Amino acid sequence: MNFITLAVKNLMRRKGRTGLTILGVAIAISVLFSLIALNTGYEIELNREMDSFGAHILAVPKGCPYEAASLMIHGGVIPKYLNISDLEAVRSIDGVEVASPLLMYQFYKRDEATGQNNPHIVYGIKIDDMREIKPWWRVEGRFFEDDEKKVKVVGRELAEKENLTVGQVMPFGPHREDFTVVGILERTGDQDDLLHFLPLEEAQRLSNKEGKITTISVKVGDLGRVGAVAVEMEKIPDIQAVTMTQIMGTITNLTGSARSLLMTVISIAMVISAFGILNTLLMSVNERTREFGMLKAIGASGLDIGKMIMAETLIITALGGLLGTVMAVAGSTIIEGFVKGMLPYAPLGSFIHITPELVAFSLLFSVGLGIVCGIYPAFKSSQLTPMEAIRGGLE
Amino acid sequence: MTAILEASGLTKIYRRGREEIRALKEVDFTVEEGEFVSIIGPSGSGKTALLNVIGCLDTPSKGRVILDGTETTKMKERDLVRLRREKIGFVFQQFYLIPTLTARENIELPLLFSRKGERGRIEEILDMVGLSDRGDHLPGQLSGGEMQRVAIGRALINDPKIILADEPTGNLDSATSRMIFELFRDLNRNGLTLVIVTHNLDLARQAEKMYTLRDGQMAGCERPDLPGNGRDGRR
Ligand SMILES: Nc1ncnc2c1ncn2[C@@H]1O[C@H](COP(=O)(O)OP(=O)(O)OP(=O)(O)O)[C@@H](O)[C@H]1O
Ligand SMILES: [Mg+2]
């Protein structure tokens, strides 16, 4: 026999209570685990999304709020436009390496399978500029030329959903003209997978926005000059320049309060569970004082008793931590769905990042929780004199 | 014969608020090696107080205790732990067995604290207390008498110099009590020193010496030496 088996046997005396305490710890740890996984994953996913946009500065129509600009990152459509002439003005600014115009519009199409009207987003682009912004783009088939008519490239996911193949001719636009799918983008893992890409002029024609663009994505040569270029861009009357840093800041602000609420939830869950454990421990220690007296009489030292209590606590919290981690990993998609619904801006990808470090952290944390909660009851019972213990006087 | 326990001038004062309770008043008490001693006395006379003080579970307010040649009264808790571990075996009225440990594991428990690895004596002790076939039973599956036998086995495992039992038969019926006393007498015949507190005069008379405590004072010592005890010739 050793202290661990003794502790286990002691815990078995109150199976129900032990089980509930373990479950309490498990719930607290799984909340902690999920929220930390979400929080770090969120940041990673956000950065990835920013990178995948490829640009450093976004020129948007004046009066377009940052929030709307942020939404544009994954295909939100704003009802204000720039003129194509603004593009030349931006290009002439010193330090601008690429300026890629973009016209976005949205249309709804009935989905044959579900009968629902689904939104589709169209990007009108200058292909060479776009490919400089997104050098990782690969295509099955080919890209279109800027002056081609009635051609389009589609995202991979869209192609799969709509059963599109390269070379396929399909009716498209308000007058149901015959468009040819000349290429399908290879999977990028971001919003591009869901888009229709058209030559800029075709997009303008179909949406009746001749000479208009929604935004200009700008890449600068020297990252240190992003701020200066943005200031120059703002001098153009129509344009408001938004840097990626600002967009990140806006998104972080938007989600900040929701995330700090989550953190508060974590802390409260931890405190409640810590007090729950402490309460259970004190209860079980109090009702066993006479037995501690017996243990002292048969040769246990105060330290031995403390060790026994500590072992019991650690077993509870370690098992709780293990169970909680398993619960969190198993339930991560459910939790992610719930949290995504709560956040005003959620990246498209899955942002629960479960790393070995996080698993190790949550297990260590539960052991730490055990030490914190166990130390007082263990100390208290180790300090009992045999006489106090025998007479049952702990309080 | 050498005295294994020598207590002289033992006084124990408990304080309850302003009130002072003199549980023991200048008690002198000696136990020789190999003796079987019983202590009787009315409730509240200080029997438990005396047993706890000589068993190093409590400190006297005055007086001194010499156990196996060493004075325990001024010892530090650390040394007292060792003394309790090595020299004293306690048996209580309520058995205090751990319900989720088997009889064998309950008997083994003191070894966990004394860090003695050898467990060879466990079977021998199970046999000694008459529980060879009950080693794997949980306390809940044992009768009261059997549970007390387990507790006695637990007191024996560290090979103590002296067994102190506080009303060991207080929770048992008279037939079972007699059997437990039989066991004590067997153990004593094998050389063990025993001090047993009891309310049962008949059982107390089976000891070699029977002390009576009254109101915190030693009121007398009898040598019952009943015929048929089988120990008549020993003194
Ligand atoms: N911790 C304590 N605080 C105050 N008084 C105490 C304490 N322990 C014992 N006493 C008192 O000391 C006296 C002797 O108590 P003790 O327990 O030794 O009696 P006892 O002879 O064992 O009685 P019983 O046969 O009922 O067990 C009693 O009056 C009791 O109330
Ligand atoms: Mg008593």
XYZ file of C-alpha atoms and ligand atoms in Angstrom:
662
model
C 0.000 0.000 0.000
C 1.089 3.568 -0.606
C -0.396 7.011 -0.158
C -1.967 6.978 -3.602
C -3.862 3.729 -3.060
C -4.890 4.886 0.392
C -6.160 8.151 -1.103
C -8.045 6.286 -3.828
C -9.646 3.999 -1.234
C -10.614 6.992 0.850
C -12.202 8.657 -2.162
C -14.139 5.471 -2.911
C -15.904 5.800 0.411
C -17.988 8.610 -1.044
C -18.278 7.660 -4.672
C -21.095 10.071 -5.417
C -19.434 13.031 -3.839
C -16.082 12.227 -5.389
C -17.677 11.802 -8.805
C -19.530 15.085 -8.602
C -16.427 16.932 -7.482
C -14.444 15.450 -10.356
C -17.219 16.467 -12.729
C -17.175 19.993 -11.327
C -13.449 20.261 -11.954
C -13.910 18.741 -15.406
C -16.477 21.331 -16.401
C -14.329 24.194 -15.190
C -11.251 22.845 -16.961
C -13.133 22.211 -20.183
C -14.451 25.776 -20.175
C -10.942 27.057 -19.552
C -9.482 24.840 -22.237
C -12.051 25.725 -24.897
C -11.900 29.419 -24.311
C -8.128 29.568 -24.407
C -8.138 27.410 -27.532
C -10.646 29.794 -29.070
C -8.827 32.887 -28.037
C -5.456 31.905 -29.456
C -7.009 30.269 -32.488
C -9.009 33.382 -33.181
C -5.915 35.540 -33.374
C -4.071 33.048 -35.565
C -7.016 32.701 -37.908
C -7.504 36.453 -38.102
C -3.884 37.011 -39.029
C -4.106 34.311 -41.646
C -7.155 35.945 -43.108
C -5.423 39.311 -43.244
C -2.429 37.745 -44.953
C -4.590 35.962 -47.444
C -6.095 39.270 -48.448
C -2.653 40.111 -49.715
C -2.890 43.881 -49.560
C -1.393 46.339 -47.104
C -3.821 49.185 -47.654
C -7.390 49.224 -48.849
C -8.771 52.254 -50.620
C -12.490 52.508 -49.918
C -15.043 55.218 -50.738
C -15.060 58.116 -48.270
C -17.577 57.646 -45.498
C -17.256 53.920 -45.510
C -16.859 52.946 -41.888
C -13.966 50.758 -40.796
C -16.422 48.103 -39.792
C -17.674 47.826 -43.360
C -14.126 47.802 -44.660
C -13.426 44.969 -42.255
C -16.343 42.988 -43.529
C -15.075 43.417 -47.066
C -12.160 41.224 -46.158
C -14.434 38.302 -46.471
C -16.741 39.409 -49.097
C -19.103 41.904 -47.522
C -20.513 44.264 -50.134
C -20.723 47.992 -49.543
C -23.064 50.187 -51.581
C -20.603 52.988 -52.395
C -18.154 53.243 -55.214
C -14.891 54.770 -56.360
C -14.209 55.864 -59.930
C -11.784 54.014 -62.147
C -9.915 57.321 -62.479
C -8.980 57.087 -58.806
C -6.966 53.982 -59.674
C -4.506 56.011 -61.771
C -4.211 58.567 -58.992
C -3.323 55.819 -56.506
C -0.866 54.215 -58.896
C 0.990 57.487 -59.289
C 1.721 57.705 -55.561
C 5.346 57.091 -54.728
C 5.843 53.762 -52.960
C 2.783 51.992 -54.361
C 3.941 48.747 -55.912
C 0.639 47.255 -56.953
C -2.802 48.806 -56.992
C -5.466 46.296 -57.822
C -9.003 47.490 -58.522
C -11.976 45.484 -57.435
C -15.684 45.730 -58.053
C -17.827 43.599 -55.829
C -21.456 42.861 -56.192
C -23.832 40.330 -54.872
C -26.703 38.423 -56.431
C -29.028 35.740 -55.191
C -29.544 32.421 -56.822
C -32.001 29.691 -55.988
C -30.271 26.575 -54.869
C -31.847 23.609 -56.643
C -31.235 21.194 -53.790
C -32.563 23.212 -50.871
C -34.831 25.645 -52.688
C -33.255 28.518 -50.778
C -32.045 31.785 -52.212
C -28.312 31.899 -51.593
C -26.118 34.970 -51.920
C -23.313 34.800 -54.469
C -20.473 37.287 -54.553
C -18.827 38.462 -57.760
C -15.375 40.076 -57.891
C -14.514 42.083 -60.987
C -10.705 42.158 -61.164
C -7.694 43.076 -63.275
C -6.099 39.672 -63.465
C -2.432 40.698 -63.511
C -2.811 43.077 -60.586
C -4.739 40.511 -58.602
C -2.142 37.837 -59.196
C 0.522 40.164 -57.877
C -1.497 40.658 -54.720
C -2.156 36.934 -54.438
C 0.912 35.240 -55.861
C -0.186 31.881 -54.396
C -3.162 31.591 -56.740
C -3.079 28.486 -58.912
C -5.733 27.572 -61.410
C -7.115 24.477 -63.043
C -7.705 25.506 -66.663
C -6.503 29.091 -67.135
C -6.949 32.655 -65.939
C -8.898 35.000 -68.231
C -7.462 38.011 -70.048
C -8.660 41.444 -68.923
C -10.347 42.157 -72.274
C -12.100 38.816 -72.674
C -15.895 38.736 -72.676
C -18.265 36.215 -71.088
C -15.616 34.295 -69.167
C -15.128 33.638 -65.486
C -12.962 31.864 -62.951
C -14.611 30.363 -59.887
C -13.450 29.312 -56.438
C -12.987 25.628 -55.722
C -15.703 25.256 -53.134
C -18.191 27.100 -55.312
C -17.323 24.823 -58.219
C -17.946 21.770 -56.079
C -21.211 23.102 -54.762
C -22.519 24.005 -58.208
C -20.923 21.078 -60.042
C -18.903 23.322 -62.352
C -16.119 22.038 -64.570
C -13.501 23.796 -66.653
C -14.838 24.665 -70.105
C -18.443 24.479 -69.007
C -20.797 27.076 -70.479
C -23.502 28.380 -68.177
C -26.078 31.158 -68.179
C -24.900 34.046 -65.987
C -25.874 37.637 -65.161
C -29.214 39.431 -65.284
C -29.736 38.546 -68.967
C -28.584 34.957 -68.548
C -25.768 35.269 -71.059
C -23.615 32.256 -71.845
C -20.469 32.482 -69.731
C -17.617 30.024 -69.985
C -15.857 28.788 -66.880
C -12.261 29.051 -68.087
C -10.642 28.148 -64.776
C -11.228 26.893 -61.269
C -8.958 28.227 -58.515
C -7.124 25.694 -56.478
C -8.272 25.640 -52.884
C -6.988 28.620 -50.916
C -8.756 27.879 -47.640
C -10.266 31.352 -47.421
C -13.089 33.400 -48.875
C -11.698 33.120 -52.427
C -12.942 29.539 -52.545
C -16.515 30.812 -52.702
C -16.271 33.637 -55.246
C -17.001 34.266 -58.915
C -14.139 36.177 -60.579
C -14.866 38.174 -63.743
C -12.801 40.591 -65.834
C -13.406 44.010 -64.258
C -15.196 45.400 -67.301
C -17.547 42.421 -67.555
C -18.438 42.806 -63.876
C -19.096 46.500 -64.437
C -21.276 45.735 -67.429
C -23.334 43.063 -65.670
C -23.939 45.211 -62.607
C -24.506 48.455 -64.510
C -21.583 50.100 -62.754
C -19.550 51.203 -65.747
C -16.397 53.002 -64.684
C -16.963 52.188 -61.004
C -14.976 50.115 -58.531
C -15.608 49.246 -54.913
C -12.102 49.241 -53.631
C -8.442 49.320 -54.523
C -6.058 46.912 -52.812
C -2.633 48.414 -52.490
C 0.653 46.666 -51.900
C 3.598 48.876 -50.961
C 7.229 48.075 -51.688
C 8.555 49.117 -48.313
C 6.447 48.045 -45.331
C 7.840 50.947 -43.319
C 6.062 53.342 -45.671
C 2.538 51.963 -45.277
C 1.523 54.916 -43.116
C 2.975 57.516 -45.454
C 1.354 55.957 -48.507
C -1.989 55.856 -46.708
C -1.683 59.568 -45.946
C -0.935 60.308 -49.612
C -3.914 58.190 -50.697
C -6.245 60.143 -48.444
C -5.365 63.288 -50.385
C -7.373 61.905 -53.297
C -10.860 63.391 -52.723
C -12.975 60.200 -53.030
C -10.676 57.911 -51.103
C -10.443 56.785 -47.593
C -7.351 54.647 -46.937
C -7.596 51.853 -44.436
C -4.501 49.937 -43.462
C -4.611 46.286 -42.458
C -3.343 47.271 -39.034
C -6.374 49.516 -38.633
C -8.681 46.778 -39.789
C -7.123 44.368 -37.346
C -7.551 46.974 -34.642
C -11.182 47.462 -35.537
C -11.884 43.757 -35.513
C -10.049 43.341 -32.258
C -12.124 46.160 -30.767
C -15.318 44.713 -32.148
C -14.610 41.344 -30.625
C -12.719 42.613 -27.592
C -15.719 43.042 -25.341
C -17.115 39.666 -26.312
C -13.756 38.099 -25.623
C -13.287 39.809 -22.299
C -16.729 38.552 -21.359
C -15.518 35.044 -22.162
C -12.466 35.600 -19.983
C -14.696 36.710 -17.135
C -16.714 33.549 -17.586
C -13.506 31.512 -17.323
C -12.401 33.243 -14.163
C -15.765 32.887 -12.493
C -15.950 29.227 -13.444
C -12.490 28.711 -11.942
C -13.301 30.488 -8.690
C -16.588 28.643 -8.280
C -14.988 25.321 -8.947
C -12.092 26.094 -6.592
C -14.518 26.895 -3.787
C -16.518 23.796 -4.612
C -13.437 21.630 -4.252
C -12.358 23.403 -1.090
C -15.791 22.980 0.426
C -15.906 19.284 -0.383
C -12.439 18.759 1.012
C -13.137 20.590 4.235
C -16.324 18.621 4.627
C -14.594 15.302 4.189
C -11.726 16.381 6.446
C -14.103 17.540 9.172
C -16.085 14.362 9.255
C -12.914 12.318 9.521
C -11.118 14.094 12.357
C -11.605 11.232 14.778
C -10.205 8.899 12.208
C -7.170 11.161 11.856
C -6.773 10.770 15.612
C -6.766 7.009 15.124
C -4.231 7.339 12.312
C -1.995 9.382 14.590
C -2.393 6.818 17.336
C -1.254 4.060 14.979
C 1.795 6.046 13.957
C 0.911 8.633 11.351
C 2.619 12.005 11.604
C 0.889 15.286 10.825
C 2.793 15.334 7.570
C 1.485 11.859 6.699
C -2.098 13.026 7.179
C -1.440 16.162 5.139
C 0.089 14.056 2.391
C -2.932 11.792 2.361
C -5.345 14.732 2.004
C -3.146 16.289 -0.667
C -3.078 13.024 -2.605
C -6.875 12.831 -2.445
C -7.178 16.395 -3.740
C -4.695 15.891 -6.534
C -6.421 12.719 -7.662
C -9.725 14.590 -7.857
C -8.344 17.542 -9.787
C -6.065 15.512 -12.041
C -8.930 13.216 -13.025
C -11.162 16.254 -13.430
C -8.530 17.926 -15.588
C -8.168 14.857 -17.757
C -11.899 14.452 -18.166
C -12.354 18.167 -18.796
C -9.693 18.193 -21.495
C -11.257 15.208 -23.213
C -14.660 16.865 -22.963
C -13.298 20.094 -24.437
C -11.590 18.351 -27.342
C -14.662 16.261 -28.073
C -17.019 19.205 -27.832
C -14.850 21.777 -29.531
C -16.958 22.096 -32.668
C -20.110 22.684 -30.658
C -18.372 25.311 -28.569
C -16.910 26.932 -31.669
C -20.314 27.218 -33.273
C -21.692 28.791 -30.122
C -18.857 31.302 -29.833
C -18.937 32.170 -33.524
C -22.533 33.145 -33.098
C -21.543 35.491 -30.287
C -18.708 37.300 -32.039
C -19.437 40.204 -34.376
C -16.599 39.191 -36.676
C -15.570 35.585 -36.910
C -12.980 34.286 -39.335
C -14.312 31.742 -41.792
C -11.924 28.934 -40.918
C -12.109 26.793 -37.827
C -10.328 28.631 -35.110
C -10.158 26.124 -32.331
C -6.481 25.382 -32.084
C -5.771 22.392 -29.891
C -2.058 22.117 -29.308
C -0.085 19.730 -27.127
C 1.032 22.768 -25.138
C -2.561 23.643 -24.371
C -3.343 20.090 -23.297
C -0.264 20.115 -21.069
C -1.246 23.492 -19.699
C -4.754 22.449 -18.773
C -3.500 19.285 -17.070
C -0.877 21.244 -15.172
C -3.465 23.825 -14.312
C -5.740 21.215 -12.800
C -2.860 19.886 -10.713
C -2.129 23.458 -9.636
C -5.780 23.881 -8.761
C -5.487 20.771 -6.596
C -2.449 22.117 -4.797
C -4.120 25.454 -4.154
C -7.321 23.858 -2.916
C -5.669 21.051 -0.982
C -3.090 23.045 0.875
C -5.402 24.528 3.477
C -7.341 21.360 4.417
C -4.100 19.382 4.372
C -2.332 21.884 6.573
C -5.295 22.161 8.891
C -5.563 18.428 9.440
C -1.816 17.985 9.783
C -1.766 20.543 12.587
C -4.330 18.683 14.686
C -2.878 17.284 17.851
C -3.782 13.637 18.326
C -5.961 14.649 21.236
C -7.966 17.206 19.269
C -8.395 14.641 16.584
C -9.490 11.858 18.904
C -12.043 14.087 20.578
C -13.196 15.184 17.142
C -12.604 18.867 17.619
C -11.541 20.444 14.356
C -13.672 23.566 14.385
C 10.718 -7.596 36.354
C 11.296 -4.254 34.742
C 8.676 -1.571 34.496
C 7.779 -0.814 30.911
C 5.642 2.114 31.943
C 6.101 4.364 34.925
C 3.809 7.314 35.466
C 4.179 9.425 38.551
C 2.238 12.410 39.836
C 0.180 12.607 36.651
C -2.217 15.520 36.650
C -4.377 16.476 33.710
C -6.371 19.648 33.742
C -8.810 20.432 30.963
C -10.073 23.962 30.594
C -13.529 24.591 29.327
C -13.847 28.359 29.232
C -13.330 29.536 32.842
C -14.021 26.122 34.254
C -11.101 23.861 35.132
C -11.668 20.134 35.012
C -9.169 18.009 36.836
C -9.434 14.761 34.926
C -6.394 13.237 36.647
C -5.099 14.134 40.094
C -1.568 13.063 41.053
C -1.934 9.580 39.630
C 0.904 7.075 40.044
C 0.709 4.087 37.749
C 3.237 1.425 36.856
C 3.017 -1.435 34.405
C 5.594 -4.224 34.433
C 6.776 -5.889 31.273
C 4.447 -8.738 30.295
C 1.663 -7.624 32.585
C -2.044 -7.665 31.800
C -3.632 -4.683 33.501
C -7.217 -3.517 33.477
C -8.608 -0.167 34.559
C -12.173 0.321 35.661
C -14.031 3.271 37.048
C -17.216 5.223 36.665
C -17.822 7.343 33.592
C -15.876 10.585 33.727
C -13.364 9.232 36.220
C -10.450 9.894 33.884
C -9.769 6.476 32.350
C -9.505 7.743 28.791
C -7.479 10.738 29.971
C -4.976 8.407 31.664
C -4.701 6.113 28.652
C -4.163 9.025 26.280
C -1.484 10.568 28.440
C 0.481 7.348 28.867
C -0.019 6.590 25.162
C 1.582 9.919 24.182
C -1.588 11.149 22.493
C -1.921 13.856 25.115
C 0.466 15.680 27.413
C -0.012 15.770 31.178
C -0.391 19.100 32.945
C 1.955 17.849 35.620
C 3.907 14.719 36.381
C 5.953 12.484 34.144
C 5.714 9.334 32.097
C 8.597 6.992 31.421
C 7.940 4.544 28.615
C 10.413 1.752 27.985
C 13.149 3.702 29.688
C 12.631 7.099 28.067
C 10.812 10.059 29.497
C 8.096 11.073 27.054
C 6.760 14.117 28.836
C 9.194 16.576 27.305
C 9.584 14.985 23.902
C 8.950 16.838 20.669
C 6.042 15.786 18.465
C 8.455 14.305 15.944
C 9.908 11.911 18.480
C 6.484 11.165 19.884
C 5.361 10.084 16.421
C 8.208 7.596 16.346
C 7.437 6.387 19.823
C 3.767 5.802 19.003
C 4.812 4.033 15.861
C 7.336 1.720 17.424
C 6.271 1.098 21.000
C 2.533 1.548 21.374
C -0.466 -0.183 19.864
C -3.874 1.450 20.270
C -7.277 -0.205 20.202
C -10.453 1.882 20.322
C -14.047 1.240 21.209
C -15.210 2.297 17.702
C -12.652 0.133 15.834
C -11.959 2.981 13.336
C -11.393 0.710 10.375
C -11.248 2.209 6.886
C -14.361 0.761 5.246
C -12.876 0.523 1.750
C -9.794 -1.371 2.905
C -9.896 -5.122 3.412
C -9.104 -6.640 6.788
C -5.587 -7.347 5.587
C -5.102 -3.805 4.283
C -6.420 -2.290 7.500
C -3.916 -4.335 9.467
C -1.199 -3.255 7.044
C -2.018 0.439 7.338
C 0.502 1.313 10.110
C 3.298 -0.043 7.896
C 2.550 2.786 5.467
C 3.454 5.271 8.170
C 6.363 3.360 9.676
C 7.730 2.800 6.137
C 8.405 -0.826 6.939
C 8.461 -2.796 3.759
C 8.212 -6.285 5.194
C 4.712 -7.624 5.143
C 5.529 -11.164 6.108
C 4.002 -10.746 9.523
C 0.565 -9.946 8.152
C -0.500 -13.562 7.696
C 0.941 -14.421 11.083
C -1.067 -11.618 12.676
C -4.248 -12.539 10.826
C -3.746 -15.997 12.259
C -2.995 -14.635 15.716
C -6.293 -12.706 15.840
C -8.163 -15.625 14.315
C -8.969 -14.106 10.943
C -6.852 -16.203 8.568
C -9.846 -16.822 6.321
C -11.182 -13.264 6.523
C -8.197 -11.323 5.195
C -9.907 -10.205 2.001
C -13.165 -9.167 3.605
C -14.161 -5.543 3.893
C -15.132 -4.304 7.354
C -18.759 -4.131 6.237
C -18.682 -7.886 5.716
C -17.362 -8.585 9.215
C -19.109 -8.869 12.573
C -18.348 -6.419 15.367
C -16.081 -8.889 17.094
C -14.211 -9.576 13.874
C -13.808 -5.871 13.235
C -12.294 -5.420 16.675
C -9.957 -8.329 15.937
C -8.835 -6.491 12.819
C -8.212 -3.390 14.930
C -6.201 -5.470 17.389
C -4.212 -6.922 14.509
C -3.537 -3.406 13.309
C -2.240 -2.493 16.775
C 0.072 -5.504 16.665
C 1.627 -5.077 13.242
C 4.417 -2.766 14.346
C 5.364 -5.154 17.127
C 4.662 -2.747 19.989
C 5.952 -2.945 23.556
C 2.535 -2.247 24.962
C -1.095 -2.362 23.844
C -3.459 0.283 25.147
C -7.143 -0.462 24.626
C -9.917 1.984 25.525
C -13.136 0.068 26.106
C -12.412 -2.388 23.308
C -15.574 -4.343 24.058
C -17.828 -1.338 24.612
C -19.626 -1.919 21.317
C -19.807 -5.698 21.554
C -22.218 -8.138 23.152
C -21.075 -10.099 26.159
C -20.244 -13.342 24.367
C -18.155 -11.530 21.783
C -16.551 -9.457 24.525
C -15.464 -12.612 26.306
C -13.895 -13.873 23.103
C -11.976 -10.633 22.639
C -10.687 -10.954 26.191
C -9.700 -14.532 25.444
C -7.618 -13.110 22.606
C -6.045 -10.551 24.903
C -5.145 -13.274 27.350
C -3.609 -15.349 24.573
C -1.556 -12.398 23.450
C -0.488 -11.768 27.022
C 0.537 -15.385 27.422
C 2.834 -14.814 24.474
C 4.520 -12.006 26.346
C 2.620 -8.904 25.279
C 1.975 -6.135 27.803
C -1.638 -4.944 27.871
C -3.517 -2.087 29.517
C -7.257 -2.308 29.024
C -9.923 0.138 30.111
C -13.343 -1.404 30.541
C -16.677 -0.979 32.218
C -17.200 -4.676 32.518
C -16.117 -5.826 35.950
C -16.215 -9.533 35.051
C -13.872 -9.001 32.156
C -11.652 -6.641 34.133
C -11.190 -9.385 36.694
C -9.524 -11.557 34.084
C -6.491 -9.276 34.191
C -3.598 -9.825 36.507
C -4.083 -6.420 38.061
C -7.240 -4.391 38.142
C -6.947 -0.694 38.902
C -9.886 1.439 39.876
C -9.991 5.107 39.010
C -12.415 7.313 40.828
C -12.720 11.022 40.313
C -9.321 11.293 38.719
C -7.532 9.376 41.442
C -6.252 5.824 41.773
C -8.688 4.321 44.223
C -7.243 0.866 44.369
C -5.444 -2.057 42.826
C -6.658 -5.605 43.064
C -5.063 -8.831 41.981
C -8.105 -10.876 41.071
C -6.118 -14.070 40.458
C -9.276 -15.999 39.909
C -8.822 -19.740 39.939
C -8.811 -21.183 36.436
C -6.984 -18.241 34.955
C -4.092 -20.504 34.367
C -1.645 -17.887 35.527
C -1.705 -18.606 39.236
C 1.782 -19.878 39.353
C 3.355 -17.026 37.538
C 3.706 -14.517 40.281
N -11.011 17.847 25.937
C -11.656 17.974 27.103
N -12.068 19.186 27.510
C -12.683 19.323 28.681
N -12.946 18.336 29.514
C -12.558 17.110 29.195
C -11.889 16.858 27.959
N -11.633 15.548 27.890
C -12.108 14.997 29.024
N -12.671 15.920 29.799
C -13.267 15.697 31.104
O -12.347 14.987 31.901
C -13.008 14.049 32.724
C -12.443 12.659 32.469
O -12.781 12.265 31.157
P -12.468 10.838 30.578
O -12.846 10.868 29.131
O -11.068 10.470 30.879
O -13.457 9.896 31.356
P -13.643 8.325 31.258
O -13.287 7.763 32.536
O -12.926 7.818 30.043
O -15.199 8.218 31.023
P -16.024 7.179 30.119
O -16.084 5.918 30.897
O -17.353 7.798 29.994
O -15.289 7.055 28.824
C -14.474 14.147 32.365
O -15.113 14.935 33.355
C -14.496 14.843 31.049
O -15.659 15.601 30.911
Mg -13.434 6.956 28.182
